[in-house]
CSV table of C-alpha atoms in Angstrom, one decimal:
chain,number,residue,atom,x,y,z
M,1,UNK,CA,38.4,1.6,-7.3
M,2,UNK,CA,36.1,4.5,-8.3
M,3,UNK,CA,32.4,4.0,-7.7
M,4,UNK,CA,30.5,3.5,-11.0
M,5,UNK,CA,27.5,5.6,-11.6
M,6,UNK,CA,24.2,4.0,-10.9
M,7,UNK,CA,21.2,4.2,-13.2
M,8,UNK,CA,19.3,5.5,-10.1
M,9,UNK,CA,21.5,8.6,-9.9
M,10,UNK,CA,19.6,10.2,-12.7
M,11,UNK,CA,16.2,9.9,-11.0
M,12,UNK,CA,16.9,9.5,-7.3
M,13,UNK,CA,14.6,12.3,-6.2
M,14,UNK,CA,11.8,11.1,-8.4
M,15,UNK,CA,12.1,7.5,-7.2
M,16,UNK,CA,12.3,8.6,-3.5
M,17,UNK,CA,8.9,10.5,-3.9
M,18,UNK,CA,7.3,7.5,-5.7
M,19,UNK,CA,8.5,5.0,-3.1
M,20,UNK,CA,6.9,6.8,-0.2
M,21,UNK,CA,3.3,6.0,-1.2
M,22,UNK,CA,3.4,3.5,-4.1
M,23,UNK,CA,1.3,0.4,-4.0
M,24,UNK,CA,4.3,-1.9,-4.6
M,25,UNK,CA,6.5,-0.3,-2.0
M,26,UNK,CA,4.4,1.3,0.7
M,27,UNK,CA,1.6,-1.2,0.8
M,28,UNK,CA,3.2,-4.4,-0.3
M,29,UNK,CA,7.0,-4.9,-0.2
M,30,UNK,CA,7.9,-2.8,2.8
M,31,UNK,CA,5.2,-4.0,5.2
M,32,UNK,CA,6.0,-7.6,4.3
M,33,UNK,CA,9.7,-7.1,4.9
M,34,UNK,CA,9.0,-5.5,8.3
M,35,UNK,CA,6.6,-8.2,9.3
M,36,UNK,CA,9.2,-10.9,8.5
M,37,UNK,CA,11.8,-8.9,10.5
M,38,UNK,CA,9.5,-8.9,13.6
M,39,UNK,CA,10.9,-7.4,16.8
M,40,UNK,CA,14.1,-5.7,15.9
M,41,UNK,CA,14.8,-3.6,19.0
M,42,UNK,CA,18.5,-3.3,19.7
M,43,UNK,CA,19.4,-5.5,16.8
M,44,UNK,CA,22.2,-4.3,14.5
M,45,UNK,CA,20.8,-4.3,11.0
M,46,UNK,CA,22.4,-3.7,7.6
M,47,UNK,CA,20.0,-2.2,5.0
M,48,UNK,CA,21.7,-3.4,1.8
M,49,UNK,CA,20.6,-1.3,-1.1
M,50,UNK,CA,18.9,1.2,1.2
M,51,UNK,CA,17.7,3.6,-1.5
M,52,UNK,CA,16.2,6.8,-0.1
M,53,UNK,CA,15.9,5.3,3.4
M,54,UNK,CA,12.3,4.4,4.1
M,55,UNK,CA,13.0,0.9,5.4
M,56,UNK,CA,16.0,2.3,7.3
M,57,UNK,CA,13.7,4.8,9.0
M,58,UNK,CA,11.0,2.2,9.8
M,59,UNK,CA,13.6,-0.1,11.4
M,60,UNK,CA,15.2,2.7,13.3
M,61,UNK,CA,11.7,3.7,14.6
M,62,UNK,CA,11.3,0.2,15.9
M,63,UNK,CA,14.5,0.4,17.9
M,64,UNK,CA,17.1,-1.2,15.6
M,65,UNK,CA,20.6,0.1,15.2
M,66,UNK,CA,20.7,0.5,11.4
M,67,UNK,CA,23.5,0.9,8.9
M,68,UNK,CA,22.6,1.5,5.3
M,69,UNK,CA,24.4,1.5,1.9
M,70,UNK,CA,23.5,1.9,-1.7
M,71,UNK,CA,25.4,1.9,-5.0
M,72,UNK,CA,23.7,5.1,-6.0
M,73,UNK,CA,25.3,8.2,-4.5
M,74,UNK,CA,22.1,10.1,-5.5
M,75,UNK,CA,19.9,7.7,-3.5
M,76,UNK,CA,22.3,7.9,-0.5
M,77,UNK,CA,22.0,11.7,-0.6
M,78,UNK,CA,18.2,11.4,-0.5
M,79,UNK,CA,18.5,9.0,2.4
M,80,UNK,CA,20.8,11.4,4.3
M,81,UNK,CA,18.4,14.2,3.7
M,82,UNK,CA,15.6,12.1,5.2
M,83,UNK,CA,17.5,10.4,8.1
M,84,UNK,CA,19.9,13.1,9.2
M,85,UNK,CA,23.7,13.6,9.2
M,86,UNK,CA,24.1,11.1,12.1
M,87,UNK,CA,22.7,8.2,10.1
M,88,UNK,CA,25.3,5.6,9.3
M,89,UNK,CA,25.1,5.6,5.5
M,90,UNK,CA,27.7,4.6,2.8
M,91,UNK,CA,28.0,4.5,-0.9
M,92,UNK,CA,28.9,0.8,-1.7
M,93,UNK,CA,28.2,-1.8,-4.3
M,94,UNK,CA,26.7,-5.2,-3.5
M,95,UNK,CA,28.7,-6.7,-6.4
M,96,UNK,CA,32.0,-5.7,-4.6
M,97,UNK,CA,33.5,-6.4,-1.2
M,98,UNK,CA,31.6,-4.5,1.5
M,99,UNK,CA,33.3,-2.0,3.9
M,100,UNK,CA,32.2,-3.8,7.1
M,101,UNK,CA,34.0,-6.2,9.4
M,102,UNK,CA,33.1,-9.9,9.9
M,103,UNK,CA,30.2,-10.7,12.2
M,104,UNK,CA,29.1,-7.1,12.4
M,105,UNK,CA,25.3,-7.5,12.0
M,106,UNK,CA,22.4,-9.5,13.5
M,107,UNK,CA,20.3,-9.1,10.4
M,108,UNK,CA,20.7,-7.9,6.8
M,109,UNK,CA,17.7,-6.6,4.9
M,110,UNK,CA,18.1,-6.9,1.1
M,111,UNK,CA,14.9,-5.4,-0.3
M,112,UNK,CA,14.4,-5.7,-4.0
M,113,UNK,CA,18.2,-5.5,-4.8
M,114,UNK,CA,19.5,-9.0,-5.6
M,115,UNK,CA,17.6,-9.1,-8.9
M,116,UNK,CA,19.9,-6.4,-10.2
M,117,UNK,CA,22.8,-8.9,-10.1
M,118,UNK,CA,23.7,-11.6,-12.6
M,119,UNK,CA,25.9,-13.5,-10.2
M,120,UNK,CA,24.8,-13.8,-6.6
M,121,UNK,CA,27.7,-15.9,-5.4
M,122,UNK,CA,30.2,-13.1,-4.3
M,123,UNK,CA,27.4,-11.0,-2.9
M,124,UNK,CA,25.9,-13.7,-0.8
M,125,UNK,CA,29.4,-14.6,0.4
M,126,UNK,CA,29.9,-11.0,1.6
M,127,UNK,CA,26.5,-10.8,3.3
M,128,UNK,CA,27.2,-14.1,5.1
M,129,UNK,CA,30.6,-12.7,6.2
M,130,UNK,CA,29.2,-9.6,7.8
M,131,UNK,CA,26.4,-11.5,9.5
M,132,UNK,CA,26.8,-13.2,12.9
M,133,UNK,CA,26.3,-16.9,13.0
M,134,UNK,CA,22.5,-17.4,13.5
M,135,UNK,CA,21.8,-14.0,12.0
M,136,UNK,CA,19.2,-13.5,9.3
M,137,UNK,CA,19.2,-12.3,5.7
M,138,UNK,CA,15.7,-11.1,4.8
M,139,UNK,CA,15.5,-10.7,1.1
M,140,UNK,CA,12.9,-9.8,-1.5
M,141,UNK,CA,13.1,-10.2,-5.2
M,142,UNK,CA,11.0,-10.1,-8.3
M,143,UNK,CA,8.9,-13.2,-8.4
M,144,UNK,CA,10.4,-15.4,-11.2
M,145,UNK,CA,7.1,-16.8,-12.3
M,146,UNK,CA,5.6,-13.3,-12.5
M,147,UNK,CA,8.5,-12.1,-14.6
M,148,UNK,CA,8.4,-15.1,-16.9
M,149,UNK,CA,4.6,-15.0,-17.4
M,150,UNK,CA,4.7,-11.2,-18.1
M,151,UNK,CA,7.3,-11.6,-20.7
M,152,UNK,CA,5.4,-14.5,-22.4
M,153,UNK,CA,2.3,-12.3,-22.6
M,154,UNK,CA,4.3,-9.5,-24.1
M,155,UNK,CA,5.5,-11.6,-27.0
M,156,UNK,CA,8.8,-13.3,-26.3
M,157,UNK,CA,8.6,-16.8,-24.7
M,158,UNK,CA,11.7,-16.9,-22.5
M,159,UNK,CA,12.7,-20.3,-21.0
M,160,UNK,CA,11.8,-20.2,-17.3
M,161,UNK,CA,14.8,-22.3,-16.5
M,162,UNK,CA,17.3,-20.0,-18.1
M,163,UNK,CA,18.8,-16.9,-16.5
M,164,UNK,CA,18.2,-13.8,-18.6
M,165,UNK,CA,18.3,-10.0,-18.4
M,166,UNK,CA,15.9,-7.3,-19.5
M,167,UNK,CA,15.4,-3.6,-19.2
M,168,UNK,CA,12.1,-2.3,-18.2
M,169,UNK,CA,10.6,1.2,-18.3
M,170,UNK,CA,8.5,2.7,-15.5
M,171,UNK,CA,6.7,6.0,-15.3
M,172,UNK,CA,7.5,7.6,-11.9
M,173,UNK,CA,5.9,10.9,-11.0
M,174,UNK,CA,5.3,11.5,-14.8
M,175,UNK,CA,8.9,10.6,-15.7
M,176,UNK,CA,10.0,7.6,-17.7
M,177,UNK,CA,12.8,5.7,-16.0
M,178,UNK,CA,14.7,2.6,-17.2
M,179,UNK,CA,15.9,-0.2,-14.9
M,180,UNK,CA,17.8,-3.4,-15.8
M,181,UNK,CA,17.1,-6.7,-14.0
M,182,UNK,CA,18.2,-10.4,-14.0
M,183,UNK,CA,15.7,-13.2,-13.8
M,184,UNK,CA,16.6,-16.7,-12.5
M,185,UNK,CA,14.4,-19.7,-11.6
M,186,UNK,CA,13.5,-20.3,-8.0
M,187,UNK,CA,15.8,-23.3,-7.7
M,188,UNK,CA,18.8,-21.2,-8.8
M,189,UNK,CA,18.0,-18.8,-6.0
M,190,UNK,CA,17.7,-21.4,-3.3
M,191,UNK,CA,20.8,-23.2,-4.5
M,192,UNK,CA,22.8,-19.9,-4.3
M,193,UNK,CA,21.5,-19.3,-0.7
M,194,UNK,CA,22.5,-22.8,0.6
M,195,UNK,CA,25.8,-22.7,-1.2
M,196,UNK,CA,26.6,-19.5,0.6
M,197,UNK,CA,26.0,-21.0,4.0
M,198,UNK,CA,22.4,-20.0,4.6
M,199,UNK,CA,19.6,-22.2,5.9
M,200,UNK,CA,16.2,-21.3,4.3
M,201,UNK,CA,13.8,-20.6,7.2
M,202,UNK,CA,10.9,-19.0,5.3
M,203,UNK,CA,9.8,-18.6,1.7
M,204,UNK,CA,6.9,-16.1,1.6
M,205,UNK,CA,4.4,-14.8,-1.0
M,206,UNK,CA,2.5,-12.1,0.9
M,207,UNK,CA,-0.5,-10.1,0.0
M,208,UNK,CA,-0.6,-6.3,0.1
M,209,UNK,CA,-1.8,-4.8,3.3
M,210,UNK,CA,-5.7,-4.4,3.5
M,211,UNK,CA,-5.4,-0.6,3.5
M,212,UNK,CA,-4.2,-0.8,-0.1
M,213,UNK,CA,-7.8,-1.7,-1.2
M,214,UNK,CA,-9.0,1.8,-0.4
M,215,UNK,CA,-6.0,3.7,-1.8
M,216,UNK,CA,-5.6,1.7,-5.0
M,217,UNK,CA,-9.0,0.1,-5.7
M,218,UNK,CA,-8.3,-0.7,-9.3
M,219,UNK,CA,-4.8,-2.3,-8.9
M,220,UNK,CA,-5.4,-4.0,-5.5
M,221,UNK,CA,-7.3,-7.1,-6.9
M,222,UNK,CA,-4.5,-7.9,-9.3
M,223,UNK,CA,-1.8,-7.7,-6.7
M,224,UNK,CA,-3.9,-9.5,-4.1
M,225,UNK,CA,-4.4,-12.6,-6.4
M,226,UNK,CA,-1.0,-13.0,-8.0
M,227,UNK,CA,2.4,-12.4,-6.4
M,228,UNK,CA,4.8,-9.8,-7.7
M,229,UNK,CA,7.6,-10.3,-5.2
M,230,UNK,CA,9.1,-13.3,-3.5
M,231,UNK,CA,10.5,-13.1,0.1
M,232,UNK,CA,13.0,-15.2,2.0
M,233,UNK,CA,14.2,-15.4,5.5
M,234,UNK,CA,17.6,-17.1,5.6
M,235,UNK,CA,19.6,-18.0,8.7
M,236,UNK,CA,23.4,-17.8,8.7
M,237,UNK,CA,24.7,-21.3,9.5
């Protein structure tokens, strides 16, 4: 089946530049994901939804053996430019069967990607398939309470317990970019994880790293007192 175009293809380079130093990515989500991963030396890790490759690069620098994929060919091109021609990178879609054998990885990192999917069932089944028994899925998503409260403040009053989709606009490097997400309540997430054969080891609501206070003095207090993302460490049973 031909690979469908991703919304990220149109602004891959812009997003890659923004991701390098943004408060949300460089000082919040990425450090938290790496902290949860811990010592990754010699571990085979799949970076699911690798984007332009900053997490791939950080894991590789820590001694991990990393494979990455993204639905967006444009983002994979950015990652290859950053990581080199020898990096194991693929164009693949989390919503479809993955091009990897069973039990291929010690860990899967799914940073800010699951919330693009309406149905997590086939995706989690695939991630469980490619993980060794006892391996870890380390995932981060938009915090469902943050999403729901934000939408309530903006006017609509969506039911927290209902799954719903929305399209948001972000200004990245002076350019307006649109992204579409799905929101689901916490219990729907945890139910999906356990149904797919994962044991929930950690649910984390981290703070941004302290250095963010100096770089983003106006935004830091908001992010430091109310979570934007929700993190899970899940063990493959």
